[in-house]
Amino acid sequence: MRGVVCVSGAGTEIGKTVTTAAVAACAVGAGRSVAVLKPAQTGLAPGEPGDVAEVRRLAGEDRVTGAELVRYPDPLAPETAARRAGLPYPSVHRIVEEAEKLAASHDLVLVEGAGGLLVRFDAEGAGLADVARLLAAPVLVVVQAGLGTLNTAALTAEALRARRVECAGMVIGSMPAAPGLAERCNVTDLPRCTGLPLEGAVPEGAGSLEPAAFRRQAPTWLTPALGGAAAPPGLTPPPGPARPTT
């Protein structure tokens, strides 16, 4: 992967930051220069480590450049958090300018959004989809593994198409070690229901790995389209209920 790629969730708290770190780790392992940009960090006080610090910790602090534009104390959508704090909204044009600046000196720039694709950055409703459109950058969508993911993933895919924004595919952000029926079926159903390729599955708890182990294992979670070496996820769904015998 090269250029600017935006990373969005189909929801929140689904492994977006760890997935961003995995993509960064694969790029670093391939010898590419990488930067991660967080336009708006919410829910943290000044000085506390945020998502950028976590990506750099996992992917390599000496190999990944980090940038965070604005920070708000409340754990809310950026527009709401900015309004409550009486602070300026994150400017979409400033985000675009910073991404372009980083792209001039790095092979890959990952712009990690806040929550889902249509989360608002400002009072006019601009969000990560607008950033991606202005940058002509694809969006990588991180999705849940279990129940509910088909709906949120399909809605995100529909929103991208409506805005004519390219999609770099989907990644399951936290796949259980022992997936249940829903998780196993969703591996097959996600591409069918969204029309988007499933380009990886990050194991549940991957963020707790030691950084060296994280970097070593990251290519096994992602397909070559994202810089990894894994085959596309394709767990076989279990058979349906047995038919009664006569």
XYZ file of C-alpha atoms in Angstrom:
246
model
C 0.000 0.000 0.000
C 1.169 3.510 -0.823
C -0.167 7.057 -0.648
C -2.914 8.098 1.752
C -5.391 5.570 3.150
C -8.196 6.505 5.527
C -9.183 3.960 8.185
C -12.774 3.981 9.401
C -14.817 1.726 11.598
C -18.275 0.427 10.850
C -18.820 1.318 14.514
C -16.752 2.166 17.557
C -14.494 0.092 19.817
C -14.092 -2.630 17.194
C -10.312 -2.738 16.753
C -9.711 0.185 14.388
C -6.498 1.371 16.063
C -4.987 -2.115 16.275
C -5.899 -2.728 12.634
C -4.231 0.557 11.698
C -1.152 -0.612 13.593
C -1.192 -3.951 11.743
C -1.285 -2.224 8.345
C 1.519 0.095 9.481
C 3.570 -2.854 10.737
C 3.251 -4.638 7.386
C 4.380 -1.514 5.536
C 7.301 -0.996 7.904
C 8.293 -4.633 7.460
C 8.345 -4.073 3.702
C 10.777 -1.183 4.144
C 8.289 1.622 3.572
C 8.177 4.896 5.489
C 4.886 5.277 7.362
C 2.980 8.074 9.084
C -0.250 7.857 11.070
C -2.529 10.882 11.392
C -5.311 11.154 13.970
C -7.407 14.204 13.075
C -9.359 14.236 16.351
C -8.655 12.345 19.565
C -11.449 12.383 22.112
C -11.800 11.156 25.670
C -8.246 11.876 26.808
C -6.595 14.632 28.799
C -3.522 16.467 27.498
C -0.417 14.338 27.746
C -2.212 10.982 27.923
C -1.163 8.479 25.240
C -3.776 8.207 22.521
C -4.359 6.177 19.378
C -1.305 7.560 17.583
C 0.951 6.502 20.449
C -0.583 3.015 20.407
C -0.047 2.581 16.666
C 3.555 3.707 17.001
C 4.151 1.455 20.004
C 2.908 -1.628 18.174
C 4.258 -0.897 14.689
C 7.595 0.645 15.709
C 8.117 4.002 17.400
C 11.365 4.539 15.503
C 9.769 3.731 12.153
C 6.346 5.409 12.268
C 5.755 9.166 12.313
C 2.757 10.258 14.375
C 0.549 13.344 14.182
C -2.546 14.343 16.164
C -4.338 17.570 15.258
C -6.887 18.225 18.015
C -7.833 16.633 21.327
C -10.987 16.917 23.421
C -11.585 15.626 26.961
C -15.034 14.067 26.536
C -15.291 10.560 24.969
C -17.761 11.698 22.317
C -17.936 12.337 18.594
C -15.477 15.125 17.682
C -18.161 17.680 16.818
C -19.999 17.096 20.100
C -16.793 16.969 22.139
C -15.524 20.215 20.594
C -18.833 21.980 21.186
C -18.980 20.879 24.835
C -15.392 21.940 25.460
C -15.839 25.293 23.723
C -12.955 24.474 21.400
C -12.635 24.829 17.610
C -13.854 22.003 15.418
C -11.284 19.950 13.526
C -10.985 21.559 10.091
C -11.417 19.175 7.187
C -9.136 21.332 5.060
C -6.471 21.309 7.759
C -6.713 17.509 7.931
C -6.285 17.295 4.167
C -3.312 19.682 4.242
C -1.592 17.713 7.015
C -2.162 14.404 5.205
C -0.724 15.827 1.982
C 2.256 17.219 3.880
C 2.976 13.819 5.424
C 2.474 12.079 2.071
C 5.216 14.243 0.559
C 7.795 12.590 2.840
C 6.304 9.133 3.537
C 5.365 6.159 1.388
C 2.154 5.490 3.323
C -0.041 7.793 5.404
C -2.832 6.230 7.471
C -5.559 8.659 8.537
C -7.478 7.077 11.399
C -10.979 8.403 11.894
C -13.125 8.546 15.017
C -15.679 5.753 15.218
C -17.790 5.257 12.099
C -17.558 6.771 8.641
C -20.212 9.475 9.116
C -19.163 10.662 12.571
C -19.222 14.458 12.437
C -16.082 16.570 12.666
C -17.891 19.912 12.537
C -21.293 21.577 12.718
C -21.780 21.241 8.950
C -21.549 17.459 9.189
C -18.196 16.948 7.479
C -16.384 13.768 8.437
C -13.816 11.219 7.328
C -15.698 10.468 4.095
C -15.211 14.111 3.083
C -11.514 13.929 3.940
C -11.136 10.806 1.812
C -13.018 12.378 -1.093
C -10.868 15.532 -1.049
C -7.697 13.451 -0.875
C -8.948 10.947 -3.477
C -7.908 8.359 -0.888
C -9.452 4.916 -0.375
C -11.127 4.012 2.909
C -10.305 0.792 4.749
C -13.339 -0.295 6.780
C -12.831 -2.137 10.073
C -15.833 -4.271 10.982
C -17.069 -6.315 13.909
C -16.920 -10.093 13.844
C -20.280 -10.992 15.389
C -23.981 -10.245 15.289
C -24.958 -6.878 13.831
C -21.924 -6.499 11.616
C -23.707 -7.281 8.347
C -26.002 -4.291 8.744
C -23.370 -1.757 9.814
C -20.886 -2.960 7.190
C -23.505 -2.806 4.416
C -24.570 0.698 5.456
C -20.944 1.846 5.441
C -20.401 0.363 1.980
C -23.555 2.075 0.729
C -22.419 5.425 2.174
C -19.032 5.121 0.454
C -20.633 4.365 -2.902
C -23.098 7.239 -2.542
C -20.155 9.599 -2.005
C -18.092 7.978 -4.780
C -15.292 7.170 -2.352
C -13.114 4.156 -3.125
C -12.954 1.358 -0.561
C -9.742 -0.546 0.181
C -11.751 -3.446 1.578
C -12.790 -4.640 5.018
C -10.882 -6.085 7.961
C -12.434 -7.822 10.955
C -10.910 -5.877 13.816
C -11.189 -8.464 16.592
C -11.746 -12.090 15.648
C -12.286 -14.436 18.628
C -9.885 -17.350 18.976
C -12.911 -19.661 19.075
C -15.440 -17.989 16.745
C -19.071 -18.897 17.211
C -21.695 -19.569 14.581
C -22.311 -15.874 13.792
C -18.605 -15.085 13.437
C -17.987 -18.054 11.168
C -20.962 -17.263 8.952
C -20.061 -13.562 8.784
C -16.695 -14.321 7.209
C -18.623 -15.644 4.208
C -21.520 -13.205 4.365
C -19.661 -9.907 4.789
C -18.327 -9.759 1.207
C -21.632 -11.075 -0.164
C -23.725 -8.467 1.667
C -21.449 -5.473 1.070
C -19.839 -6.159 -2.283
C -16.479 -5.395 -0.658
C -13.530 -7.773 -0.268
C -12.607 -9.056 3.173
C -8.884 -8.404 3.371
C -8.033 -9.716 6.810
C -8.987 -10.585 10.357
C -7.011 -9.330 13.350
C -7.118 -11.726 16.315
C -8.895 -10.653 19.471
C -6.335 -9.358 21.963
C -3.673 -8.634 19.330
C -3.052 -5.229 20.892
C -1.800 -6.899 24.073
C 1.052 -8.648 22.249
C 4.591 -7.464 22.775
C 5.464 -5.079 19.923
C 8.062 -7.434 18.430
C 5.530 -10.279 18.349
C 2.859 -7.953 16.944
C 5.113 -6.873 14.080
C 6.133 -10.449 13.371
C 2.562 -11.742 13.268
C 0.800 -8.810 11.559
C 1.454 -10.060 7.992
C -0.368 -13.299 8.826
C -3.564 -11.356 9.568
C -3.809 -9.289 6.366
C -3.899 -10.134 2.679
C -1.329 -8.896 0.134
C -3.724 -6.074 -0.794
C -2.925 -4.558 2.611
C 0.723 -5.512 2.614
C 0.324 -8.847 4.402
C 0.830 -12.417 3.308
C -2.395 -14.107 4.398
C -4.991 -15.718 2.186
C -8.382 -13.991 2.276
C -10.361 -15.116 5.342
C -12.677 -17.950 4.383
C -13.780 -20.020 7.331
C -16.333 -22.596 6.256
C -19.687 -22.078 7.982
C -20.891 -25.087 9.922
C -23.676 -27.166 8.385
C -27.260 -26.329 9.192
C -29.496 -28.426 11.420
C -29.627 -32.068 10.530
C -32.777 -33.161 8.759
C -34.891 -35.638 10.669
C -34.541 -39.161 9.462
C -37.515 -41.294 8.547
